[in-house]
Structure formats: C-alpha cells, structure tokens
PDB file of C-alpha atoms in Angstrom:
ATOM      1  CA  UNK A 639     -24.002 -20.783 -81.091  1.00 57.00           C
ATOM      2  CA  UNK A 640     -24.113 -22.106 -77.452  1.00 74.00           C
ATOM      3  CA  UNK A 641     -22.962 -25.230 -76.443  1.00 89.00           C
ATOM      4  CA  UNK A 642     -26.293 -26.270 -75.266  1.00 92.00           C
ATOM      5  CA  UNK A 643     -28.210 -24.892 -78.459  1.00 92.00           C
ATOM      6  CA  UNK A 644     -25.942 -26.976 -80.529  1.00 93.00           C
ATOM      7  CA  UNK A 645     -26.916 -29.864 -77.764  1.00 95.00           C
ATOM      8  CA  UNK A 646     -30.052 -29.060 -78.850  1.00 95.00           C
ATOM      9  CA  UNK A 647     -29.568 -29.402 -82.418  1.00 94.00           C
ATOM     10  CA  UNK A 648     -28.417 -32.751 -82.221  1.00 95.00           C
ATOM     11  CA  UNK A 649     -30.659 -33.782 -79.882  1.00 96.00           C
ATOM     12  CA  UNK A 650     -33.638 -33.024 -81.603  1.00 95.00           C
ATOM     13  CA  UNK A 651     -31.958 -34.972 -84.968  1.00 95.00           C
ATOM     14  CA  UNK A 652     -31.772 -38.028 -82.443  1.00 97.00           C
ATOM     15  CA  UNK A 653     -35.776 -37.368 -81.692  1.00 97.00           C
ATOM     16  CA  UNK A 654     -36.266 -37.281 -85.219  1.00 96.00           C
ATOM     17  CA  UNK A 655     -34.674 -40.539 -85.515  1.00 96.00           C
ATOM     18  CA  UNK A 656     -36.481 -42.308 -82.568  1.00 97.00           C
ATOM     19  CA  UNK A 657     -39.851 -40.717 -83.998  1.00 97.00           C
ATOM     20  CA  UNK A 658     -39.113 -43.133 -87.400  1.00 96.00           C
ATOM     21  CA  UNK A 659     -38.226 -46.190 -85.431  1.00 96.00           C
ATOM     22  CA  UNK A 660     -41.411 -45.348 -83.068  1.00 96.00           C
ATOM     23  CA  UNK A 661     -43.808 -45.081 -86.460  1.00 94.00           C
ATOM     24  CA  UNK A 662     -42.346 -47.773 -88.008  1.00 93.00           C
ATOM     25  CA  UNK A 663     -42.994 -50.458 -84.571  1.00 91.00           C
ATOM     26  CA  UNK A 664     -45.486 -53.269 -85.223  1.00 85.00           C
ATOM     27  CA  UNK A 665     -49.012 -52.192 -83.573  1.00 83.00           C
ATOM     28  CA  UNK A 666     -50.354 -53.781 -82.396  1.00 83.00           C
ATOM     29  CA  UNK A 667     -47.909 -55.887 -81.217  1.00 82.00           C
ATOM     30  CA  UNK A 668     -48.536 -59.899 -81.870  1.00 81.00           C
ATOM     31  CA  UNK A 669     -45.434 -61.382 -80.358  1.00 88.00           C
ATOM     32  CA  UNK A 670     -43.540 -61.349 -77.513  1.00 90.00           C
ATOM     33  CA  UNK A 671     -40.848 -59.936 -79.446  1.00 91.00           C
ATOM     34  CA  UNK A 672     -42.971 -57.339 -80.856  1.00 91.00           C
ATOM     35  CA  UNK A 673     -44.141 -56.438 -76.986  1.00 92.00           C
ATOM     36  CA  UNK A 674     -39.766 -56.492 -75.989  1.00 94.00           C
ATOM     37  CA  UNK A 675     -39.373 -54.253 -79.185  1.00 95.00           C
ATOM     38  CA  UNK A 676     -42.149 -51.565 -78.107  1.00 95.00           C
ATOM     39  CA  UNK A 677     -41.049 -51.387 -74.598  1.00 95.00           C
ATOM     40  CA  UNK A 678     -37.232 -51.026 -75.522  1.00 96.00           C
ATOM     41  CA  UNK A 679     -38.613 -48.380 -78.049  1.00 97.00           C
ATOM     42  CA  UNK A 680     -40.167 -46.203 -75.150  1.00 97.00           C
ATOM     43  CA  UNK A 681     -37.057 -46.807 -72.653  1.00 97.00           C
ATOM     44  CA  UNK A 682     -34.948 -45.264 -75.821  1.00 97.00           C
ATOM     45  CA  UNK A 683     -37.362 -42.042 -76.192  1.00 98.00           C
ATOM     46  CA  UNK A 684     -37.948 -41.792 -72.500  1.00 98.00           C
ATOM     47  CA  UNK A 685     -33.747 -42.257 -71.896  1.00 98.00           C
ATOM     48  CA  UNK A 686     -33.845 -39.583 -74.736  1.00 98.00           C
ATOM     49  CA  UNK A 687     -35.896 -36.739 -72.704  1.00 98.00           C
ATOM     50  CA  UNK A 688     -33.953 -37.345 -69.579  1.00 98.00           C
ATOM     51  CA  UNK A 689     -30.642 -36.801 -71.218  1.00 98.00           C
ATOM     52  CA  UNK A 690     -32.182 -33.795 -72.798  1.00 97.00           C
ATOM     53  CA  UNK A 691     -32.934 -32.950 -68.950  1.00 98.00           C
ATOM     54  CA  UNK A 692     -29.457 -33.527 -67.683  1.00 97.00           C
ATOM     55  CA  UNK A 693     -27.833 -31.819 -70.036  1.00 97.00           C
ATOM     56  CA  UNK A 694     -29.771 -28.540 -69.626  1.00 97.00           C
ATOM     57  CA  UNK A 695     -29.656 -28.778 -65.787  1.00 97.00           C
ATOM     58  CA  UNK A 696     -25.896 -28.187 -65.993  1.00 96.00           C
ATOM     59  CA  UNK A 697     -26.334 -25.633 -68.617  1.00 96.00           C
ATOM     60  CA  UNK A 698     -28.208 -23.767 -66.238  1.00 96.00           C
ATOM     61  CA  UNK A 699     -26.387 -23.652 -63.826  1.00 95.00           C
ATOM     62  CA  UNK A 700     -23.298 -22.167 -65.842  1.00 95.00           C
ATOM     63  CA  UNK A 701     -25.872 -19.449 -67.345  1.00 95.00           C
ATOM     64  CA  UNK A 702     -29.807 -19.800 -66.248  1.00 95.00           C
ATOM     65  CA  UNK A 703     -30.751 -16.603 -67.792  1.00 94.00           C
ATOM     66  CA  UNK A 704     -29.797 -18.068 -71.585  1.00 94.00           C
ATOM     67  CA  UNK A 705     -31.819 -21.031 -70.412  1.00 95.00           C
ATOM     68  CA  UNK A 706     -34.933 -18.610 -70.478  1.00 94.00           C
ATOM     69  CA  UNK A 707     -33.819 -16.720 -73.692  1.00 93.00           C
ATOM     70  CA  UNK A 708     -33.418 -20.279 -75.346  1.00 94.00           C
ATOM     71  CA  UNK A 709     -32.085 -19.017 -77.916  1.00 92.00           C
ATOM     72  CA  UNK A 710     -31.932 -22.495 -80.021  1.00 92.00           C
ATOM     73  CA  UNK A 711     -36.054 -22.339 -79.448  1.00 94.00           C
ATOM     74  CA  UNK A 712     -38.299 -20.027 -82.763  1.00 93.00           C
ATOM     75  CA  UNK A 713     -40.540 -17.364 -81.300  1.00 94.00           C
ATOM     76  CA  UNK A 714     -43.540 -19.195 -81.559  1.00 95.00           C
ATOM     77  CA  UNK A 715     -41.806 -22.157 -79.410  1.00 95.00           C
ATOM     78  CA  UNK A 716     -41.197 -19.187 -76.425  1.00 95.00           C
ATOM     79  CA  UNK A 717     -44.555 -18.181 -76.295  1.00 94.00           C
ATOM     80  CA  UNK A 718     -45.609 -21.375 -75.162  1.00 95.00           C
ATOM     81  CA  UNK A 719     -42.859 -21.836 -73.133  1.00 96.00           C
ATOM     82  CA  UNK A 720     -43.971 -21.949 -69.274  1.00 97.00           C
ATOM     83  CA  UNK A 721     -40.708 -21.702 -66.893  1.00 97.00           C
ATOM     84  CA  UNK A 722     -37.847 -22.453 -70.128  1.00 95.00           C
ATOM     85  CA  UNK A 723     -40.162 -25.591 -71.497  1.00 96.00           C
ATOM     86  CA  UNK A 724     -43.600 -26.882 -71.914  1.00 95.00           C
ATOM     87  CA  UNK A 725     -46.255 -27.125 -69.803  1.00 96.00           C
ATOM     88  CA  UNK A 726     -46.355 -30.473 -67.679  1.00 97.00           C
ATOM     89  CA  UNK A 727     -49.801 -30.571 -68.234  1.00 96.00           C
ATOM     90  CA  UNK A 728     -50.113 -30.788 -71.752  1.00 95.00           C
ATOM     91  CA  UNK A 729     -49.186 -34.348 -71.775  1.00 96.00           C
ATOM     92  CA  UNK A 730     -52.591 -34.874 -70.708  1.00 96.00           C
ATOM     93  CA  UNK A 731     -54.301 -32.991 -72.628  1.00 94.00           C
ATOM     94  CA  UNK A 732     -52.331 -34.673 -75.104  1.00 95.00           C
ATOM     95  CA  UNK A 733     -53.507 -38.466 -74.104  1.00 94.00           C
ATOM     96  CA  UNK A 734     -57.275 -37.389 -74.207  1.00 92.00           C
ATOM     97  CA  UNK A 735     -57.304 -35.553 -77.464  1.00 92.00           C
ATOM     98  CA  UNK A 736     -55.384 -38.750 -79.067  1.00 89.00           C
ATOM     99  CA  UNK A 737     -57.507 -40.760 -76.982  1.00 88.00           C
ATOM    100  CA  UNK A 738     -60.901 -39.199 -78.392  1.00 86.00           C
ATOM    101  CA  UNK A 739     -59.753 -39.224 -82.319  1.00 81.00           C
ATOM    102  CA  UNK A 740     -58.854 -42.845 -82.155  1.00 75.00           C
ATOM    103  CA  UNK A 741     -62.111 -43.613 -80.567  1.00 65.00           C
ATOM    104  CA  UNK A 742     -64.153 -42.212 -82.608  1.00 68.00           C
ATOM    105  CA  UNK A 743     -62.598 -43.949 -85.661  1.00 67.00           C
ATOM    106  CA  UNK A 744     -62.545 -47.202 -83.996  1.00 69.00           C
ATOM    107  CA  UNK A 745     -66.544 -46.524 -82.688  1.00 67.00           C
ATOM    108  CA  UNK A 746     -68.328 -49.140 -84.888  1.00 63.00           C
ATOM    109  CA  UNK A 747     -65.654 -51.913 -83.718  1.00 66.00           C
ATOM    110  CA  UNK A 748     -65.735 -51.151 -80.524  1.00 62.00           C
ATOM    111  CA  UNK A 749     -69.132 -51.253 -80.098  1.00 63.00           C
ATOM    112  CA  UNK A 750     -68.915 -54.243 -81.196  1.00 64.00           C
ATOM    113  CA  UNK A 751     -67.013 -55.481 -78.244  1.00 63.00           C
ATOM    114  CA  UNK A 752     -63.688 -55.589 -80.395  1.00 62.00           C
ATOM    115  CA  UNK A 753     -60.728 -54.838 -78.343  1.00 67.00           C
ATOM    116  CA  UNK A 754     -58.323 -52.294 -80.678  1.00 68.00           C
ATOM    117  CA  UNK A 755     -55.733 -52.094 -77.660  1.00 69.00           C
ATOM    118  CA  UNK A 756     -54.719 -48.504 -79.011  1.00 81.00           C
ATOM    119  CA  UNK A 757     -55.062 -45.227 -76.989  1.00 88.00           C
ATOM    120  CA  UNK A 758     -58.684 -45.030 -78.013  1.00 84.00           C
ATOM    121  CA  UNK A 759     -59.091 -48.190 -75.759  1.00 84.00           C
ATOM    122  CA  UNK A 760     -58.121 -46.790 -72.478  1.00 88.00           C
ATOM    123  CA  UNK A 761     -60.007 -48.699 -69.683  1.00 89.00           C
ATOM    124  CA  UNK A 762     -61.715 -46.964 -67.319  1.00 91.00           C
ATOM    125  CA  UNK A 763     -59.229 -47.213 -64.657  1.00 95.00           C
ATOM    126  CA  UNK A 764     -56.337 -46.049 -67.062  1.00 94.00           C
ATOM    127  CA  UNK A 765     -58.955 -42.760 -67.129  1.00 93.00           C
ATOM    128  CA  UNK A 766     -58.995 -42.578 -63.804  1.00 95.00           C
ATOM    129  CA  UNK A 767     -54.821 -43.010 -62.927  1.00 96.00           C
ATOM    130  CA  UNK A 768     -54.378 -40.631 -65.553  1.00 95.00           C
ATOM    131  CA  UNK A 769     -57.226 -38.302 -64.087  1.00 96.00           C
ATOM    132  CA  UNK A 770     -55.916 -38.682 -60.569  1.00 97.00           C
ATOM    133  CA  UNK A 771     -52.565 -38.070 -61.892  1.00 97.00           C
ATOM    134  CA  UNK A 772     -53.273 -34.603 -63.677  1.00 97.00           C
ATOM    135  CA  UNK A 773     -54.453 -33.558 -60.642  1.00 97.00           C
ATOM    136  CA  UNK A 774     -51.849 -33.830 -58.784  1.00 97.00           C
ATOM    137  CA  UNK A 775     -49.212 -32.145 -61.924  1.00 98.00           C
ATOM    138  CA  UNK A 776     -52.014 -29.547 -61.504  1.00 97.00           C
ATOM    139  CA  UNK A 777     -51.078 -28.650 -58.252  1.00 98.00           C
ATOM    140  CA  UNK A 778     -47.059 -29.156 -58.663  1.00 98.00           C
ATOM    141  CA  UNK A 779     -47.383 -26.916 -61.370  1.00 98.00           C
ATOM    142  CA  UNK A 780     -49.332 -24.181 -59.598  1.00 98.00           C
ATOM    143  CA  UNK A 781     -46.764 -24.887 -57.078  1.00 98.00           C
ATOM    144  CA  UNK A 782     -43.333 -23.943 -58.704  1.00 98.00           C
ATOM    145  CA  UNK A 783     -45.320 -20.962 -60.807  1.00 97.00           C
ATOM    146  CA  UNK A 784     -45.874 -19.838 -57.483  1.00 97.00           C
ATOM    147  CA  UNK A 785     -41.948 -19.393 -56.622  1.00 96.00           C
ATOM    148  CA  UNK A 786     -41.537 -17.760 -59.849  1.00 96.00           C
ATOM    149  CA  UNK A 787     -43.754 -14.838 -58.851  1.00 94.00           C
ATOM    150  CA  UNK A 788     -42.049 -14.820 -55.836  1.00 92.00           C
ATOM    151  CA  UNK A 789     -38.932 -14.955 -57.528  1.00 91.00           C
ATOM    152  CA  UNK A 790     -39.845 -11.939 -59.819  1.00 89.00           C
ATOM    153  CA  UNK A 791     -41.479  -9.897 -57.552  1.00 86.00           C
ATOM    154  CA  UNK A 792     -38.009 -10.013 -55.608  1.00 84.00           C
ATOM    155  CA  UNK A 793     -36.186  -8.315 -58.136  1.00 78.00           C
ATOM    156  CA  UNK A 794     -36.809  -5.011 -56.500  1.00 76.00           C
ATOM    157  CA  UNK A 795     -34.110  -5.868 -53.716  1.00 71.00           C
ATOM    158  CA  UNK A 796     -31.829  -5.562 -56.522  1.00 69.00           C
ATOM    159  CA  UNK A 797     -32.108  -2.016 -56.137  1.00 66.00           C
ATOM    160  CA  UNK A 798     -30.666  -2.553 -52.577  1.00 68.00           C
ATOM    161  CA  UNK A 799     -26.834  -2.406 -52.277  1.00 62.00           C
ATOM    162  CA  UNK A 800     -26.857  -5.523 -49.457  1.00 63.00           C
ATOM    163  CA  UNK A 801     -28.655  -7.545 -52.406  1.00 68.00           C
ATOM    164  CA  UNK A 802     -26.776 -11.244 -52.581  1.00 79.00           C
ATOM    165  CA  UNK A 803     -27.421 -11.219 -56.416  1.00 82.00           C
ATOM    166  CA  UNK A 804     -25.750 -15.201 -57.503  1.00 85.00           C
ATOM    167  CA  UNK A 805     -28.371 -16.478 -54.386  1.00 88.00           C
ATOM    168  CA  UNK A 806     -31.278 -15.099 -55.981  1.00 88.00           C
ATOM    169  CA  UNK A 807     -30.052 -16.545 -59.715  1.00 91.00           C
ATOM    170  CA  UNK A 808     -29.508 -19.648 -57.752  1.00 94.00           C
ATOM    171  CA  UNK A 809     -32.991 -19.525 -56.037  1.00 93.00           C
ATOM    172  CA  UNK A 810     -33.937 -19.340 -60.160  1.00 95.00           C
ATOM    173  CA  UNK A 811     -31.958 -22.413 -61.164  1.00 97.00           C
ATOM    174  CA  UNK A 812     -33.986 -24.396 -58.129  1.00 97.00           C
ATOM    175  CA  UNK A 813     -37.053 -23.106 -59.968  1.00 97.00           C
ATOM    176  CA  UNK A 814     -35.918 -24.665 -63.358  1.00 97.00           C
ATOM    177  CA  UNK A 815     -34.973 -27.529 -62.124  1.00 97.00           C
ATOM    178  CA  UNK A 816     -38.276 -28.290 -60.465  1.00 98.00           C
ATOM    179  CA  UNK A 817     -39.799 -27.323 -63.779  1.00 98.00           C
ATOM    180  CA  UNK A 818     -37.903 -29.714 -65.693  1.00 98.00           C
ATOM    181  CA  UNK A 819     -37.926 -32.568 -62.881  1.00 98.00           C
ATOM    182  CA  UNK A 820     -42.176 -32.152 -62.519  1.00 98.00           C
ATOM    183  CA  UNK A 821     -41.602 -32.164 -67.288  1.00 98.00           C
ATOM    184  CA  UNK A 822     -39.725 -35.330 -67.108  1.00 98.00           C
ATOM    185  CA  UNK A 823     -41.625 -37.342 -64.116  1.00 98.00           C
ATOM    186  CA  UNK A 824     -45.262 -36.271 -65.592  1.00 98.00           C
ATOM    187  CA  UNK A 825     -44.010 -38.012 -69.013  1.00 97.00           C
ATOM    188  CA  UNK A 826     -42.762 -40.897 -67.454  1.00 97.00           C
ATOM    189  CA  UNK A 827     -45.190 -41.607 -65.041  1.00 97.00           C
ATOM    190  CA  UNK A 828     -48.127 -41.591 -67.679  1.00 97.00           C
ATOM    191  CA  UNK A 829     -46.249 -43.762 -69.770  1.00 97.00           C
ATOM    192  CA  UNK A 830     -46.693 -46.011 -66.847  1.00 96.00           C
ATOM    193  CA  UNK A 831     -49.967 -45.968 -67.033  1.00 96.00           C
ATOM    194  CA  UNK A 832     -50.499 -47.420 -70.394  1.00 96.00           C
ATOM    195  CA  UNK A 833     -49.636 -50.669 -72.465  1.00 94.00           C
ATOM    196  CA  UNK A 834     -46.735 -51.018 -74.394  1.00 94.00           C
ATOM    197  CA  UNK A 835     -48.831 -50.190 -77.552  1.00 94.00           C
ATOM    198  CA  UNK A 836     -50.253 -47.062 -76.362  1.00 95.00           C
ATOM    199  CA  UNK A 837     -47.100 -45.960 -75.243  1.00 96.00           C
ATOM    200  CA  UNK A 838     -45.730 -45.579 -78.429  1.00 96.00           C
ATOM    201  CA  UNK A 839     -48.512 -44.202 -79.693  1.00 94.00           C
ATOM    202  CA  UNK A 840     -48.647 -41.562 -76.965  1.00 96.00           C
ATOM    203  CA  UNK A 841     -45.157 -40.699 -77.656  1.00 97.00           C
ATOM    204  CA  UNK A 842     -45.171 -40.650 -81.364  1.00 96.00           C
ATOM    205  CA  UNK A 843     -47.990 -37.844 -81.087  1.00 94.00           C
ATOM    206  CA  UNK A 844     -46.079 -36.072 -77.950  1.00 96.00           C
ATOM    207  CA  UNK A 845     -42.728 -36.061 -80.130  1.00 96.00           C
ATOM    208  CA  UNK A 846     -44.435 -35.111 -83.648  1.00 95.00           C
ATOM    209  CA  UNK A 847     -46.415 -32.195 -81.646  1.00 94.00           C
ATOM    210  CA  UNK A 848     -42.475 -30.991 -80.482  1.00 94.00           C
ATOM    211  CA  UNK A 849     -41.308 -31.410 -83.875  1.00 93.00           C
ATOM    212  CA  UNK A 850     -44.121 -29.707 -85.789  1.00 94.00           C
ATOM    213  CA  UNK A 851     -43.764 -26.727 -83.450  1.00 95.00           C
ATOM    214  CA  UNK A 852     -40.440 -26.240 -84.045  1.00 94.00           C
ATOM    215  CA  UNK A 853     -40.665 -26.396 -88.138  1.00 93.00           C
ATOM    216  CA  UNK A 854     -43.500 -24.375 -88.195  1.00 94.00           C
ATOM    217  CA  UNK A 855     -41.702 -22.004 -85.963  1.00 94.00           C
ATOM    218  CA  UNK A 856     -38.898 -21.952 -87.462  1.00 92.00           C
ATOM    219  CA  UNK A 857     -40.336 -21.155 -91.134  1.00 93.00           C
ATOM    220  CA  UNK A 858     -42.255 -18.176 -89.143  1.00 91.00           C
ATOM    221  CA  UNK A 859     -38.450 -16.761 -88.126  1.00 87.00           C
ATOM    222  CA  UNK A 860     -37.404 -17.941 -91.544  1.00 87.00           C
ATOM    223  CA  UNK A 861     -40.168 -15.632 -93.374  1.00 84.00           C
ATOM    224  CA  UNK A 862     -40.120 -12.636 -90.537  1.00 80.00           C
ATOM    225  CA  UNK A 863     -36.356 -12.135 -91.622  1.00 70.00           C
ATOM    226  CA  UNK A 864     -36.710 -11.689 -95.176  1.00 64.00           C
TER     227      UNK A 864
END
C-alpha cells in the first residue's frame, strides 16, 4: 500500500467520524450555541477536505501518474473520476437535488408562509449566487479539461529523442493541482452561500454521496474477485 492510499484510509475514517457529529448537530439550530456548534462543525469538514487536498498535492508531485491510477479508489469510484477526483460541478447539482426533495416535503408548510430554514428554503438570491457561481466552475472546468487534451495529445513528442519528459509530467501535476484547487474552492465557496443550517445539511449529503460510492464500490471489487 502507498503512503497516500493509506492517507486515504484514514482519512476517509476521520470523514466517517465528522459525518456522525454532522447528523447528530441540532437543526435547526435554536441557540447561539447551537449556531457556534454548526459553524465549527463545517470549519472541521471543510479543514478536513483541504487537508485531504494538501496531502495529495505533495503526493503528486513525488508520483502524479499513481495519483491517476488511485489505486486506494474501487472501479466504480474511477469511472467517475474527472482529472484524479470528482467533478467540481457536482456540488451543484448536489445543492438542487437536496434542495428539491426537501421542498417538496416541506410544500404544505411552506405554503403556508412557514420558514423551515433547511436547504429546501433557499431564497431566491441564494439561487441565484449559487446559479451565478456554477457558471463560472462551468467554465474553470472546461478550462483545465482543456489542458488535459492538450496535455494528451502531446504525448506523441515522446516519440522524439529531444522530448524533456519530467516537464511534460510536471505540466500534468499543474493540471491536478488546478483540478483539486477549482474541487476545494467550488465546495467552499457554496458553503458560503448558505446558513449555518444548510451547510451542514449540504455537507452531510455531499460526504454520505462520497461514502456510499466508495462501499458500494468496494463490494463491486469485493464480488468481481471471487
């Protein structure tokens, strides 16, 4: 095992942990206290991710090529892998489905006028940030896919003896790392954009949509090697 995969391990008991403590916060929040516990809850998950970040951003520079194999990550996780991770834009994607459930089982109150406070209860502006903002990850994303071709559709100069082979695996670390940086700012920045509450609500469904990848994944490997 790799240093980083057994990183990984770890760091995905630690989710597991924060993904308790996250289910298990008082929403909605009544207090003060309960409003200082939520937000120290996100900073903890959102500290989490970055350290997940850092961590692989120096593993790939020693080896960027295992990056992409991941081999810590089941078969089913890699095939939805875009650039060694998820897809930036599936956090919002993510925050509109959740939205949309919640609504519809809170329809009757709200209609009502009763405020539930919950991801169902985005205001209009929080629709439009978080339109306004998936926009823009549209275009970042587009963006660093676009280097990637270019970085692929260079490896035909490797046939060339005058080929400078480490700058081209460096040009593919750069590429990573503005994957990851454009992973960890989209999550963040969203999380901006909503209350304390919806928050951890957002990130309770982000983490258990990780987590329930990776199991079912896993049992898939689990079943395909028998």
């Amino acid at each position: 095992m790799s240093t980083f995969s057994a990183f990984y391990t770890a760091w995905s008991d630690q989710l597991q942990q924060l993904l308790r403590q996250l289910c298990s916060a008082p929403k909605p929040p009544t207090t003060q206290d309960h409003l200082h516990h939520l937000n120290h809850l996100v900073n903890k998950v959102l500290s989490h991710y970055a350290e997940y970040y850092r961590v692989k951003a120096a593993a790939a520079e020693r080896d960027v090529l295992d990056i992409f194999a991941a081999p810590w990550a089941s078969a089913f996780e890699k095939s939805l892998h875009w650039i060694a991770g998820w897809r930036p834009t599936t956090v919002f994607h993510l925050v509109y489905t959740e939205s949309s459930i919640l609504f519809e089982s809170h329809i009757v109150d709200i209609l009502r006028g009763v405020r539930t406070g919950d991801l169902g209860d985005l205001s209009p502006t929080q629709f439009r940030r978080v339109s306004e903002l998936q926009c823009e990850t549209v275009k970042e994303e587009n963006a660093i896919t676009d280097e990637l071709s270019e970085w692929q559709h260079s490896v035909s100069d490797l046939m060339e003896a005058t080929t400078d082979v480490d700058k081209m695996i460096e040009r593919l670390v750069i590429v990573v790392r503005k994957a990851d940086d454009l992973r960890l700012r989209t999550l963040k920045r969203v999380v901006e954009l909503l209350t304390p509450q919806q928050a951890v609500e957002f990130l309770i469904a982000a983490v258990e949509l990780q987590q329930g990848i990776r199991e079912w994944g896993m049992n898939q490997d689990r079943e395909c090697n028998y």
